Coordinates of C-alpha atoms in Angstrom, one line a residue:
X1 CA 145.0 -1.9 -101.0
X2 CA 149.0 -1.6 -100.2
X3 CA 150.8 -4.5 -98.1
X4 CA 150.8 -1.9 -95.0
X5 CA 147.3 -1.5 -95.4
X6 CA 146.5 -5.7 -95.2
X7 CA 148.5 -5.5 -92.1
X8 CA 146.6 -2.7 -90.4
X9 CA 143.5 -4.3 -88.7
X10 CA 140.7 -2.0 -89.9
X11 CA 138.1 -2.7 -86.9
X12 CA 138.7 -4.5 -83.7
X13 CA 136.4 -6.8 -82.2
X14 CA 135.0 -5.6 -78.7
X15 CA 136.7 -7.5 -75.9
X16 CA 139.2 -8.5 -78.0
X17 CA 142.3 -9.4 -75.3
X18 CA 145.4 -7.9 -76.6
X19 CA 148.7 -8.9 -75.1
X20 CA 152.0 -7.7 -75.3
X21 CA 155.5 -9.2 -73.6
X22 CA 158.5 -8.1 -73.4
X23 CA 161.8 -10.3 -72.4
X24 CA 164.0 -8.7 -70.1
X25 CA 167.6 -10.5 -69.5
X26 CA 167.7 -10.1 -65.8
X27 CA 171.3 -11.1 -66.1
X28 CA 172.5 -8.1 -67.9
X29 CA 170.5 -5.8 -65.3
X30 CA 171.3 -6.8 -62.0
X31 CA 172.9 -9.4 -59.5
X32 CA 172.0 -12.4 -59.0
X33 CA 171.4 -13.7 -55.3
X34 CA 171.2 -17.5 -53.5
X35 CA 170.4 -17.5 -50.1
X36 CA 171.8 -21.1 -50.2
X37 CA 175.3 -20.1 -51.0
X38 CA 174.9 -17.1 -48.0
X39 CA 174.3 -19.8 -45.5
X40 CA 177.4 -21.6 -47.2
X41 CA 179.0 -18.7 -46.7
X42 CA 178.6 -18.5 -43.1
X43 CA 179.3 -22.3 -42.6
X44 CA 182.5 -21.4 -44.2
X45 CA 183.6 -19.0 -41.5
X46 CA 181.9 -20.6 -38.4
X47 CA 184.9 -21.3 -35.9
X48 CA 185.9 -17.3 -35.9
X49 CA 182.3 -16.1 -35.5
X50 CA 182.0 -18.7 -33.2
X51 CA 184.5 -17.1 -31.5
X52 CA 183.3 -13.8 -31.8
X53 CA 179.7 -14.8 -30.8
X54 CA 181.3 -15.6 -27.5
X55 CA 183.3 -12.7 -27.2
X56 CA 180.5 -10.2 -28.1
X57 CA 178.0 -12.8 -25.3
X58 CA 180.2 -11.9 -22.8
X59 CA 180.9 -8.4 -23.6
X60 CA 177.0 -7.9 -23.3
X61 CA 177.2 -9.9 -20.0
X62 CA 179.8 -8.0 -18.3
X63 CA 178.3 -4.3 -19.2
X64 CA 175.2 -4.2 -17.2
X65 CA 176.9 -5.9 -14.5
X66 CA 179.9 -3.9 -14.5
X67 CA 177.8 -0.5 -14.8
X68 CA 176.0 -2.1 -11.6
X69 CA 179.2 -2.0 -9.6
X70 CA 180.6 1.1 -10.8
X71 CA 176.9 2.8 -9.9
X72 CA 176.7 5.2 -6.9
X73 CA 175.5 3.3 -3.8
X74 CA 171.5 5.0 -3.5
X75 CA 171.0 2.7 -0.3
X76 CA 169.7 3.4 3.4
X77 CA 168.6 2.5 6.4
X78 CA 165.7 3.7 8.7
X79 CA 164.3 3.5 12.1
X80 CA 161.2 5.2 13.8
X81 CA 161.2 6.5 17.3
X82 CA 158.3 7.2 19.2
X83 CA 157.6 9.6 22.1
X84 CA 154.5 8.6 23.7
X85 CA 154.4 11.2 27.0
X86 CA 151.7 13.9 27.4
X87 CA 152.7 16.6 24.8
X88 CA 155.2 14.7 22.4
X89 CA 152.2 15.4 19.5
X90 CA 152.6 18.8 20.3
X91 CA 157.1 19.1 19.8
X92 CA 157.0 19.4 23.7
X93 CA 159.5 17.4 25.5
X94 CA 158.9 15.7 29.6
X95 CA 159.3 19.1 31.3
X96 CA 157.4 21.2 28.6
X97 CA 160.5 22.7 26.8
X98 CA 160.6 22.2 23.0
X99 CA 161.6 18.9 22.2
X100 CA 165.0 18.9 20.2
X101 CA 165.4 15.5 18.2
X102 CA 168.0 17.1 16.1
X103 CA 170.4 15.9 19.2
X104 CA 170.1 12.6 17.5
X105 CA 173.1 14.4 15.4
X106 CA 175.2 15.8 17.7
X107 CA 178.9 14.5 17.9
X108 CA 179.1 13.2 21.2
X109 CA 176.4 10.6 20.2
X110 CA 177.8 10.2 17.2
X111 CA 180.9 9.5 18.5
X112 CA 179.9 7.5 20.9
X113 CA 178.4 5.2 18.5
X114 CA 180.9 4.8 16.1
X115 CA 182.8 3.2 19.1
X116 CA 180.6 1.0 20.2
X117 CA 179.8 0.1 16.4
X118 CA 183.3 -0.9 15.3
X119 CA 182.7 -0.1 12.0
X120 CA 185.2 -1.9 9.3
X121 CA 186.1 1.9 7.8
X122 CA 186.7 5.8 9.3
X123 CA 184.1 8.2 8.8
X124 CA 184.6 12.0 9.9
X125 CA 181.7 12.7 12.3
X126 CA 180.6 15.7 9.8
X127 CA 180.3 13.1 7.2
X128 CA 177.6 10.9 9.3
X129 CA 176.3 13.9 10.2
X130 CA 175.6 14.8 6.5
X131 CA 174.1 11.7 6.0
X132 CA 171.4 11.6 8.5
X133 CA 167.6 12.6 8.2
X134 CA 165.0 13.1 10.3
X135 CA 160.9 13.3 9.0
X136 CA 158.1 14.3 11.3
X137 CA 155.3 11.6 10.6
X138 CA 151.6 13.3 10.1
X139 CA 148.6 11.8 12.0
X140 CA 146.6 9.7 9.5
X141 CA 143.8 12.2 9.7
X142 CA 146.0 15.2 8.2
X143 CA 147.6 12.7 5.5
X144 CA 144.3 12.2 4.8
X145 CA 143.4 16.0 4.3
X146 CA 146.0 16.6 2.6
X147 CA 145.2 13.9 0.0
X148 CA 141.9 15.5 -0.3
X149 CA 143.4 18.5 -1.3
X150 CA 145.8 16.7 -3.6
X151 CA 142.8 16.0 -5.5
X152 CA 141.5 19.3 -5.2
X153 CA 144.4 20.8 -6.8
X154 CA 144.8 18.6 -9.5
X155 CA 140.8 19.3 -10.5
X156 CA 141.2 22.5 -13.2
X157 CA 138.0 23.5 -12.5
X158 CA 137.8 23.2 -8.9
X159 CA 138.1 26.3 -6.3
X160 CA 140.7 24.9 -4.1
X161 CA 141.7 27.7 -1.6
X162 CA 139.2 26.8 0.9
X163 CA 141.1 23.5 1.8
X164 CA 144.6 25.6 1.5
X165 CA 144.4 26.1 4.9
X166 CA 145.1 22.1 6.7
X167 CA 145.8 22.1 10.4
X168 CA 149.2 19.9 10.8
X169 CA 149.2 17.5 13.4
X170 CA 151.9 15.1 14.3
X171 CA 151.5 11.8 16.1
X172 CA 155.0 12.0 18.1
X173 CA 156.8 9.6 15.4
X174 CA 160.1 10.9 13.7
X175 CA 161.7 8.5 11.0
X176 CA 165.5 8.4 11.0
X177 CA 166.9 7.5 7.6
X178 CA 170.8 7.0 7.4
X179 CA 172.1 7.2 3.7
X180 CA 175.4 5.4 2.5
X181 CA 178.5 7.0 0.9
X182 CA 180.3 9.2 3.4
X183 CA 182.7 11.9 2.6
X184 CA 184.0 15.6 3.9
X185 CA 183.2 16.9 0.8
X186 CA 179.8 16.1 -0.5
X187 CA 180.7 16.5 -4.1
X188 CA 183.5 14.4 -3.6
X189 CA 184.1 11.6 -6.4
X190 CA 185.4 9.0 -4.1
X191 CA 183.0 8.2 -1.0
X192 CA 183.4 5.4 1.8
X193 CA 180.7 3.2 1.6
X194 CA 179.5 0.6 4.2
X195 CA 177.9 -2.8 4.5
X196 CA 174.4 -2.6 4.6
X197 CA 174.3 -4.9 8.3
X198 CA 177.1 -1.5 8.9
X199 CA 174.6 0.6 8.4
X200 CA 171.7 -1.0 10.6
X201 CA 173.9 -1.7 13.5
X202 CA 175.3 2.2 13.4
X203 CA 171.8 3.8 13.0
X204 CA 170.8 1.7 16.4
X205 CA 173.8 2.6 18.1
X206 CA 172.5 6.3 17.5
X207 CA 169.2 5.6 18.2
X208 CA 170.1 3.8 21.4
X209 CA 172.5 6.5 22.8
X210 CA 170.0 9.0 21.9
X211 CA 167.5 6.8 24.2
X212 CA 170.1 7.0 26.9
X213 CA 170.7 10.6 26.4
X214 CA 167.0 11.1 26.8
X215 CA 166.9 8.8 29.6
X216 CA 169.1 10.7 31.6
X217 CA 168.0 14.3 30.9
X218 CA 164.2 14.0 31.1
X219 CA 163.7 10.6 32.9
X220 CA 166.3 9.9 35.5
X221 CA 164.2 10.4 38.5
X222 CA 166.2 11.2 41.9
X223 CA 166.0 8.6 44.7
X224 CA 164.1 9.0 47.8
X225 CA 166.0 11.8 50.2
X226 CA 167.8 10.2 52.7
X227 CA 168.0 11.7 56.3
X228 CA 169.2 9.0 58.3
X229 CA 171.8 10.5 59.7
X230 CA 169.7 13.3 61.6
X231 CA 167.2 9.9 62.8
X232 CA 170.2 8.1 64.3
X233 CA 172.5 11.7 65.6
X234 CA 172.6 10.6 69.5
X235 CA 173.2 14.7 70.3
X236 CA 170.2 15.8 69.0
X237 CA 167.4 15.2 71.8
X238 CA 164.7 13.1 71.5
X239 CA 162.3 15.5 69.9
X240 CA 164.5 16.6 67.6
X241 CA 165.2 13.2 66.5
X242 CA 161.5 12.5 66.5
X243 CA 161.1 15.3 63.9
X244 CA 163.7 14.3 62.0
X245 CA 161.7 10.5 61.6
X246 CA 158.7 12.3 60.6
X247 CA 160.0 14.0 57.6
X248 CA 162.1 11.1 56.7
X249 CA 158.6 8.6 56.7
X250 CA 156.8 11.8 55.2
X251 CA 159.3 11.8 52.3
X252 CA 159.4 8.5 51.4
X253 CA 156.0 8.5 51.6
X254 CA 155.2 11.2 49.0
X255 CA 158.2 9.4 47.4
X256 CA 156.1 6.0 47.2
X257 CA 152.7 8.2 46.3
X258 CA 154.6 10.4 43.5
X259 CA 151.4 11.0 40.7
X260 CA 154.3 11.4 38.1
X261 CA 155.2 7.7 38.5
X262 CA 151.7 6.9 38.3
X263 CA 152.3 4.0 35.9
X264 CA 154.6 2.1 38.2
X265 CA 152.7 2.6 42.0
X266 CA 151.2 -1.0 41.1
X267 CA 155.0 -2.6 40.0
X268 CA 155.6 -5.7 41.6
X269 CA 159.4 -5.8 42.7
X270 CA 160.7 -9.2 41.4
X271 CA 163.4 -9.4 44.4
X272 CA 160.6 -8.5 47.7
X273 CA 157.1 -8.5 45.5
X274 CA 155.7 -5.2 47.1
X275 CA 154.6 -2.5 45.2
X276 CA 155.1 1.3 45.9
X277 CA 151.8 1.6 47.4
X278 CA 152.5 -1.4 50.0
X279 CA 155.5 0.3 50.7
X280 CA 154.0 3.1 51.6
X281 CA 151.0 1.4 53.5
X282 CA 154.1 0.2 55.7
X283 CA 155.4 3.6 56.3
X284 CA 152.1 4.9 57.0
X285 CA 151.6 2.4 59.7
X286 CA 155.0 2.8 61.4
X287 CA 154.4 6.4 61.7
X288 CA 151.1 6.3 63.1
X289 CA 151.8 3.3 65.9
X290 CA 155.3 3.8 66.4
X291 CA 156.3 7.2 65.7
X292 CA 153.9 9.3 66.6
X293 CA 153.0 7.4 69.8
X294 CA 156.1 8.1 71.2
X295 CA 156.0 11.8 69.7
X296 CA 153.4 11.8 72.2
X297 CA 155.1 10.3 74.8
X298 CA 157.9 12.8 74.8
X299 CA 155.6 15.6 74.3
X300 CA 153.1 15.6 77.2
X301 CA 155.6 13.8 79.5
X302 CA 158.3 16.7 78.7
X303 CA 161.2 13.6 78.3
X304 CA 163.9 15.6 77.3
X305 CA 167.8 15.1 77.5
X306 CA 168.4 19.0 78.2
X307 CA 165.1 21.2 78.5
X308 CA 167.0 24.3 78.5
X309 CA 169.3 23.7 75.7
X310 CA 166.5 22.2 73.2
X311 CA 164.0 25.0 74.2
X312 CA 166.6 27.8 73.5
X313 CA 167.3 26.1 70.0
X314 CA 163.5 26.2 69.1
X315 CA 163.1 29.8 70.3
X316 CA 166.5 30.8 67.5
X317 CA 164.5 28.9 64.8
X318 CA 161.3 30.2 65.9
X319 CA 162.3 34.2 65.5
X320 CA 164.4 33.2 62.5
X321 CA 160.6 32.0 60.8
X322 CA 158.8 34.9 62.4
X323 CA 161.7 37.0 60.5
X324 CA 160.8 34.9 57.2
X325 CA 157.3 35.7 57.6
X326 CA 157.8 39.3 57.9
X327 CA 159.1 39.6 54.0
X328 CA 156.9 37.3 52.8
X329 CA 154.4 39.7 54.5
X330 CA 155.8 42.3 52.8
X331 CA 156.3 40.5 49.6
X332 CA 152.4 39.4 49.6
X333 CA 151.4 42.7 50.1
X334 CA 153.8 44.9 47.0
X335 CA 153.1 42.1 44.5
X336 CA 149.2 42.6 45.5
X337 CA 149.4 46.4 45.2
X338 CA 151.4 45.7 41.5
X339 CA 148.1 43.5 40.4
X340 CA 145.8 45.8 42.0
X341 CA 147.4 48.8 39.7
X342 CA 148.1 46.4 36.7
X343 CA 146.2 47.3 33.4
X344 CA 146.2 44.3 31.0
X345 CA 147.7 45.4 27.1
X346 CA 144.4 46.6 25.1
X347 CA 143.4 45.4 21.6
X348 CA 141.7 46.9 18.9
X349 CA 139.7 44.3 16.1
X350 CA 138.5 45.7 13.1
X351 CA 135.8 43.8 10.6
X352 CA 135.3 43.9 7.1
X353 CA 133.1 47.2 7.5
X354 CA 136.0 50.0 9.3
X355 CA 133.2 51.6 11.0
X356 CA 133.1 48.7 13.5
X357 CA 135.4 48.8 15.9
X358 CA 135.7 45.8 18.6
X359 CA 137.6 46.4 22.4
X360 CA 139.0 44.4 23.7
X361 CA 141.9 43.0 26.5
X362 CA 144.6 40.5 26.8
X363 CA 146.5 39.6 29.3
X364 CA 150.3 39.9 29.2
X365 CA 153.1 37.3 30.2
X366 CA 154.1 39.8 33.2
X367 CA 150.5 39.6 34.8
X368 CA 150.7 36.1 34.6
X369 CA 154.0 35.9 36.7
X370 CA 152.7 37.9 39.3
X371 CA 149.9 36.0 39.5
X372 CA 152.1 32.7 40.0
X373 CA 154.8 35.0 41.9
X374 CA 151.6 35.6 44.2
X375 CA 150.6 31.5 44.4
X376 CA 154.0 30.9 45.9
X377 CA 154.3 33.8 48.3
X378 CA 151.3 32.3 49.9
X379 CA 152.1 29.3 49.9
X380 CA 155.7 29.8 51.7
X381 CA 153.3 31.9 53.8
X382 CA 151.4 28.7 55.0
X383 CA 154.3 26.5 55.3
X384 CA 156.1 29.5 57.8
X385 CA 153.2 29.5 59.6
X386 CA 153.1 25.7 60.6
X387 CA 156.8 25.8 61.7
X388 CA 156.0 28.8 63.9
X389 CA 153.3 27.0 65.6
X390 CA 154.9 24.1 65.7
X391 CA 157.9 25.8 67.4
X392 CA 155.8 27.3 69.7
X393 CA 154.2 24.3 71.4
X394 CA 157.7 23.0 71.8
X395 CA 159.2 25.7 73.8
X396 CA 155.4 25.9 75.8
X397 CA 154.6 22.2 75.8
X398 CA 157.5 20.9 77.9
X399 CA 156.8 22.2 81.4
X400 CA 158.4 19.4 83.3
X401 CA 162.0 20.3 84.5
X402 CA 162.6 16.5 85.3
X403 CA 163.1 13.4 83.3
X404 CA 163.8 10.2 85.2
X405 CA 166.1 7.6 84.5
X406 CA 163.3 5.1 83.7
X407 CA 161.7 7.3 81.0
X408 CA 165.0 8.7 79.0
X409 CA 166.1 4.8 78.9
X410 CA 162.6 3.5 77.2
X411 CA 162.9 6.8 74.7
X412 CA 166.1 6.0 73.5
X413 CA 165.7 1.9 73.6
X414 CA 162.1 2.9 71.7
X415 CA 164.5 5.6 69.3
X416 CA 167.1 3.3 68.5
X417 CA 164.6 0.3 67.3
X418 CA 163.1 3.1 65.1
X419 CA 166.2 4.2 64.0
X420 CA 166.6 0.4 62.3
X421 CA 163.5 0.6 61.1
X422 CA 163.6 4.0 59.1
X423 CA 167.2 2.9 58.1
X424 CA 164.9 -0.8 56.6
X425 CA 162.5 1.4 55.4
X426 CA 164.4 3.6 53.2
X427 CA 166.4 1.1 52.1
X428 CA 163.6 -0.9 51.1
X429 CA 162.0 2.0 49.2
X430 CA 165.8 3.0 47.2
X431 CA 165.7 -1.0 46.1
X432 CA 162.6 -0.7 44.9
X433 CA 163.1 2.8 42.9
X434 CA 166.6 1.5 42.1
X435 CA 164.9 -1.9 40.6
X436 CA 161.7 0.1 38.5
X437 CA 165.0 2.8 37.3
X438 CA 167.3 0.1 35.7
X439 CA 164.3 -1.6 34.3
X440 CA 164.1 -1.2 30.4
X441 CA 160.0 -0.8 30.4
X442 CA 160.9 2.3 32.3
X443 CA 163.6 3.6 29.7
X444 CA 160.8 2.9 28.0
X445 CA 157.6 4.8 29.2
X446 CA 158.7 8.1 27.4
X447 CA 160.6 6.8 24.1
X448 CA 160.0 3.6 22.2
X449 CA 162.2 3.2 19.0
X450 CA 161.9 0.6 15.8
X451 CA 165.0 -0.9 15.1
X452 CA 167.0 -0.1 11.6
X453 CA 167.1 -3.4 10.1
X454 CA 168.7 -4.0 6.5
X455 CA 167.2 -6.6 3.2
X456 CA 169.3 -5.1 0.7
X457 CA 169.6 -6.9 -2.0
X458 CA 172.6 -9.1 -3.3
X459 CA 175.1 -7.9 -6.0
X460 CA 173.6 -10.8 -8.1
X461 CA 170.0 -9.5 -7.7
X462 CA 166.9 -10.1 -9.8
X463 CA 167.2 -6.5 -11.7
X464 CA 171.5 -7.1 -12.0
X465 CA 170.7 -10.7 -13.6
X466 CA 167.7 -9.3 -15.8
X467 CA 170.0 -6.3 -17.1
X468 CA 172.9 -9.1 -17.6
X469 CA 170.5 -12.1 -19.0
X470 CA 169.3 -8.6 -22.1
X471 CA 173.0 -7.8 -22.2
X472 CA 174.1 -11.3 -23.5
X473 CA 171.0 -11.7 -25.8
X474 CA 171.9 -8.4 -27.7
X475 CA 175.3 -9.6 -28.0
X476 CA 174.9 -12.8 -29.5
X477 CA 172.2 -10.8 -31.9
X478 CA 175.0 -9.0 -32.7
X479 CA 177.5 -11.4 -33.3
X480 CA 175.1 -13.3 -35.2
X481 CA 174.5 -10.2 -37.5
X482 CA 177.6 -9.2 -38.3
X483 CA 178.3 -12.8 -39.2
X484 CA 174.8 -13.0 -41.7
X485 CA 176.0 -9.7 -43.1
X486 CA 179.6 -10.7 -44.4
X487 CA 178.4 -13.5 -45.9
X488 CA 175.9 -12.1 -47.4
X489 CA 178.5 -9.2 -48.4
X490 CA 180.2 -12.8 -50.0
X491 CA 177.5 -13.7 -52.3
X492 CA 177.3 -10.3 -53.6
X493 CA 180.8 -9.9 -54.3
X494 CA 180.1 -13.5 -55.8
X495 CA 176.9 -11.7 -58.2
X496 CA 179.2 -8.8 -59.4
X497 CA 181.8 -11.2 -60.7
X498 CA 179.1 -13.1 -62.4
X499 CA 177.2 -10.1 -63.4
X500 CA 180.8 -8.6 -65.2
X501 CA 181.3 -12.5 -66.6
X502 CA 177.8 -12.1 -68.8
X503 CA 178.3 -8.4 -70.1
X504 CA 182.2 -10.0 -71.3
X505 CA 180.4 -12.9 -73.0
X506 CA 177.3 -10.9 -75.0
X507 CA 180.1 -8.1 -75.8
X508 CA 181.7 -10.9 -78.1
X509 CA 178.9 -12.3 -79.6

C-alpha cells in the first residue's frame, strides 16, 4: 500500500460526524462598526443639532398652523324661518299668491341691513347676494320615504321604481345659510372675510327686515274706518246723522268681530283690559238703547230740521240706486244667458286597451269667473235693494210738516252726547287695534324665525393644535435622524480608514 493510500480512509463508520471550518478574516472583507463610538459621535456634535432640533421643532410647529391661516375661510351661519299661516306648507303666501322667499335677497333688504349692521368691512350687495342660500325643509314623513327609497336603491337586486314616485311635502320651514368670503368676482383670489359674530348679527338683520317686509305686505291690517266727521256735520239733519252713527257702530263692529283676527278677539289690552269682543258688546249696546231709540224717535215723530230739503235728497239717491239696479238687472240677466249657452272643454281618456274610450268634462277657468262674476252681481243686487227700501220709507215715513222747538232741542242735545260717544268708541277700538298691531306676538302670528347664532371655533382650536402638536413631533424625528445618520456616516468613514490600515499591513508581511 502507497503513503496516499494509508491516508485515504477505506470505509467510514455510519454516523460518523465530520466537521469542517474555515477562518475567514472579517477584517480584510468588510468594515468594522461600534455603535458606541456612533453615540460618541453624536455627543461630539450635540450643541449644533441641538440647535437644529429646535429649528426643525419649530419649522414642524409653524407649518400646520400657518397652512391653517392661509386656508380659505369654509365657515357659515344659519337661521330657520317659519311660516305657520293656513297654506305656508303648500308655497302659498297670506292672500293665496305664491309665496316668494327669495325677497330675503333683494337689495333693498340687503341694504338696509348692512346699515343697521355696521359691519367692520364693505361688501358689494351682489357679493352678499352670492353668498346667501335658501333650503326648503321636508316634512319628517317624506325624509322618511325618501330614506326608504335610499335603501331601495342601493339593494342590487331590488325593483326600485315603484317608490320612484315620493309625494314632496314641506312643513313651511326655509333654512337661511350665509357663507363667508365676499367678492364681485367669485373666482376672485382675494375675498373679504368677516368675524363670525359679523356674520350672525348680518344674517339677523336680513331675517328681521325680511319679517318687517312681510309684516307690512301681508300683515299690516287697516284700522277701523273712521266717519266721525259725517256723525258730528251739524248740516246734515238728524236722520242723516242718525245713519251716519249706524254705519260707523256697524263698522267697528264687524271691525271688533273680524274672523281673520280670530286669534286676538280674546286679547286683553294691557292699558284698558277689554278685549275686542267687549268692545264690541259695548257698541252693540249703544246702538240698540241709544241709537236706534232715537232713530225711532225721529222716524215716527217726523223731527226733521228741513223736511223738504232732506226728502228731496233721499228721492236723488233713491233714482240714482233704482238706476244701479237696472244694470245689475241687466248684468244678472247676459252673464246668466252666457252660463246658460256655456259648454264646458271635453276630454277624451284612453286605457291600456285603445278600444276603450272614456268621456268625459272639465270645467274651464272662464266658467268659473262667471260663476263668481254671477255671486257678486247678486249680491250688489241685494245690497241696492235695501238702500231703495230704506230710501223709500224716508221720503214716505215723515208725514209731519212740523217739528217743535221742544223736540229739535232733545234730538240734537240727545245727537251731540252720541256724537262723544261714537267719537270714545272709535277711539277706544283704534287703541286697541293700534296696541294688538305694534305687538311683536302679532308680527309674529304669520312668521317665526330662529336666530343665526355663531360657535366657531378659535384660531387655536383642538384640530389647529393636533395638526401643530404632529408637526413638531415629525420635526424633532427629523432632526434627530439626520443627527443619528452623520454620525453614523462618522464611524463608517472611521471603518474605511481602518479597513485600508489592515490591507497596508498584510500587503508587507
Amino acid at each position: 500500500m502507497t503513503e496516499l493510500d494509508k491516508n485515504v480512509l477505506t470505509e467510514i463508520e455510519k454516523n460518523k460526524k465530520v466537521e469542517v471550518v474555515v477562518k475567514r478574516d472579517a477584517a480584510a472583507e468588510g468594515t468594522e462598526l461600534d455603535l458606541v463610538r456612533v453615540f460618541s459621535n453624536m455627543g461630539k456634535k450635540k450643541r449644533v443639532y441641538a440647535w437644529l432640533v429646535l429649528f426643525c421643532m419649530l419649522v414642524g410647529l409653524a407649518v400646520p398652523l400657518l397652512r391653517a391661516e392661509m386656508a380659505e375661510s369654509t365657515e357659515s351661519v344659519s337661521a330657520v324661518i317659519s311660516f305657520i299661516y293656513p297654506g305656508a306648507k303648500d308655497g302659498l303666501a297670506p292672500d293665496r299668491t305664491t309665496l316668494d322667499v327669495n325677497y330675503v335677497t333683494s337689495s333693498y333688504i340687503l341694504q338696509s341691513a348692512m346699515a343697521r349692521t355696521h359691519l367692520s368691512a364693505s361688501i358689494p350687495v351682489n357679493a352678499l347676494e352670492r353668498n346667501i342660500s335658501i333650503e326648503r325643509l321636508l316634512t319628517e314623513e317624506t325624509r322618511q320615504n325618501l330614506e326608504v327609497v335610499e335603501k331601495v336603491i342601493s339593494e342590487a337586486n331590488k325593483d326600485y321604481e315603484k317608490v320612484l314616485d315620493v309625494d314632496y311635502k314641506y312643513d313651511g320651514k326655509y333654512i337661511i345659510t350665509l357663507r363667508n368670503g365676499f367678492s364681485v368676482d367669485p373666482d376672485a383670489r382675494t375675498k373679504t372675510y368677516l368675524d363670525g359674530s359679523e356674520m350672525a348679527a348680518l344674517l339677523n338683520a336680513i331675517i328681521d327686515d325680511y319679517n318687517m317686509y312681510f309684516y307690512d305686505t301681508y300683515l299690516g291690517k287697516e284700522l277701523p274706518e273712521n266717519d266721525l266727521d259725517s256723525v258730528a256735520n251739524t248740516d246734515m239733519d238728524y236722520i242723516e246723522r242718525l245713519d251716519a252713527m249706524v254705519s260707523l257702530l256697524n263698522s267697528l263692529s264687524g271691525y271688533c268681530t273680524d274672523e281673520t283676527r280670530q286669534e286676538y278677539l280674546e286679547y286683553r289690552s294691557k292699558t284698558d283690559g277689554l278685549s275686542f269682543k267687549e268692545i264690541n258688546d259695548v257698541i252693540r249696546l249703544v246702538k240698540t238703547i241709544n241709537v236706534d231709540y232715537l232713530y225711532a224717535y225721529v222716524f215716527y215723530n217726523s223731527v226733521t230740521k228741513d223736511k223738504k230739503t232732506m226728502t228731496t235728497k233721499y228721492e236723488y239717491q233713491m233714482k240714482n240706486a233704482e238706476r244701479d239696479l237696472g244694470v245689475i238687472n241687466g248684468n244678472i240677466k247676459s252673464v246668466a244667458e252666457l252660463i246658460a249657452g256655456y259648454k264646458n272643454d271635453s276630454i277624451t281618456m284612453a286605457g291600456f286597451d285603445s278600444s276603450e274610450v272614456q268621456m268625459g268634462h272639465t270645467v274651464t277657468d272662464y266658467y268659473n269667473e262667471l260663476i263668481m262674476e254671477q255671486a257678486d252681481n247678486y249680491s250688489k243686487k241685494e245690497e241696492l235693494s235695501e238702500k231703495i227700501a230704506s230710501y223709500k220709507d224716508k221720503v214716505e215715513g215723515f208725514t209731519a210738516t212740523y217739528t217743535s222747538s221742544s223736540q229739535r232741542e232733545y234730538v240734537e242735545n240727545e245727537l251731540e252726547a252720541l256724537v262723544n260717544i261714537c267719537r270714545s268708541l272709535y277711539e277706544l277700538t283704534e287703541r286697541h287695534a293700534e296696541e294688538i298691531i305694534d305687538s311683536e306676538s302679532y308680527k309674529s302670528s304669520y312668521m317665526t324665525f330662529v336666530e343665526a347664532q355663531y360657535f366657531g371655533d378659535s384660531f387655536f382650536n383642538a384640530s389647529n393644535i393636533k395638526k401643530a402638536v404632529i408637526g413638531m413631533v415629525i420635526g424633532i424625528v427629523l432632526a434627530v435622524a439626520i443627527w443619528g445618520l452623520d454620525a453614523l456616516a462618522e464611524e463608517f468613514k472611521r471603518g474605511s480608514a481602518q479597513k485600508e490600515e489592515n490591507k497596508e499591513k498584510e500587503a508587507e508581511a
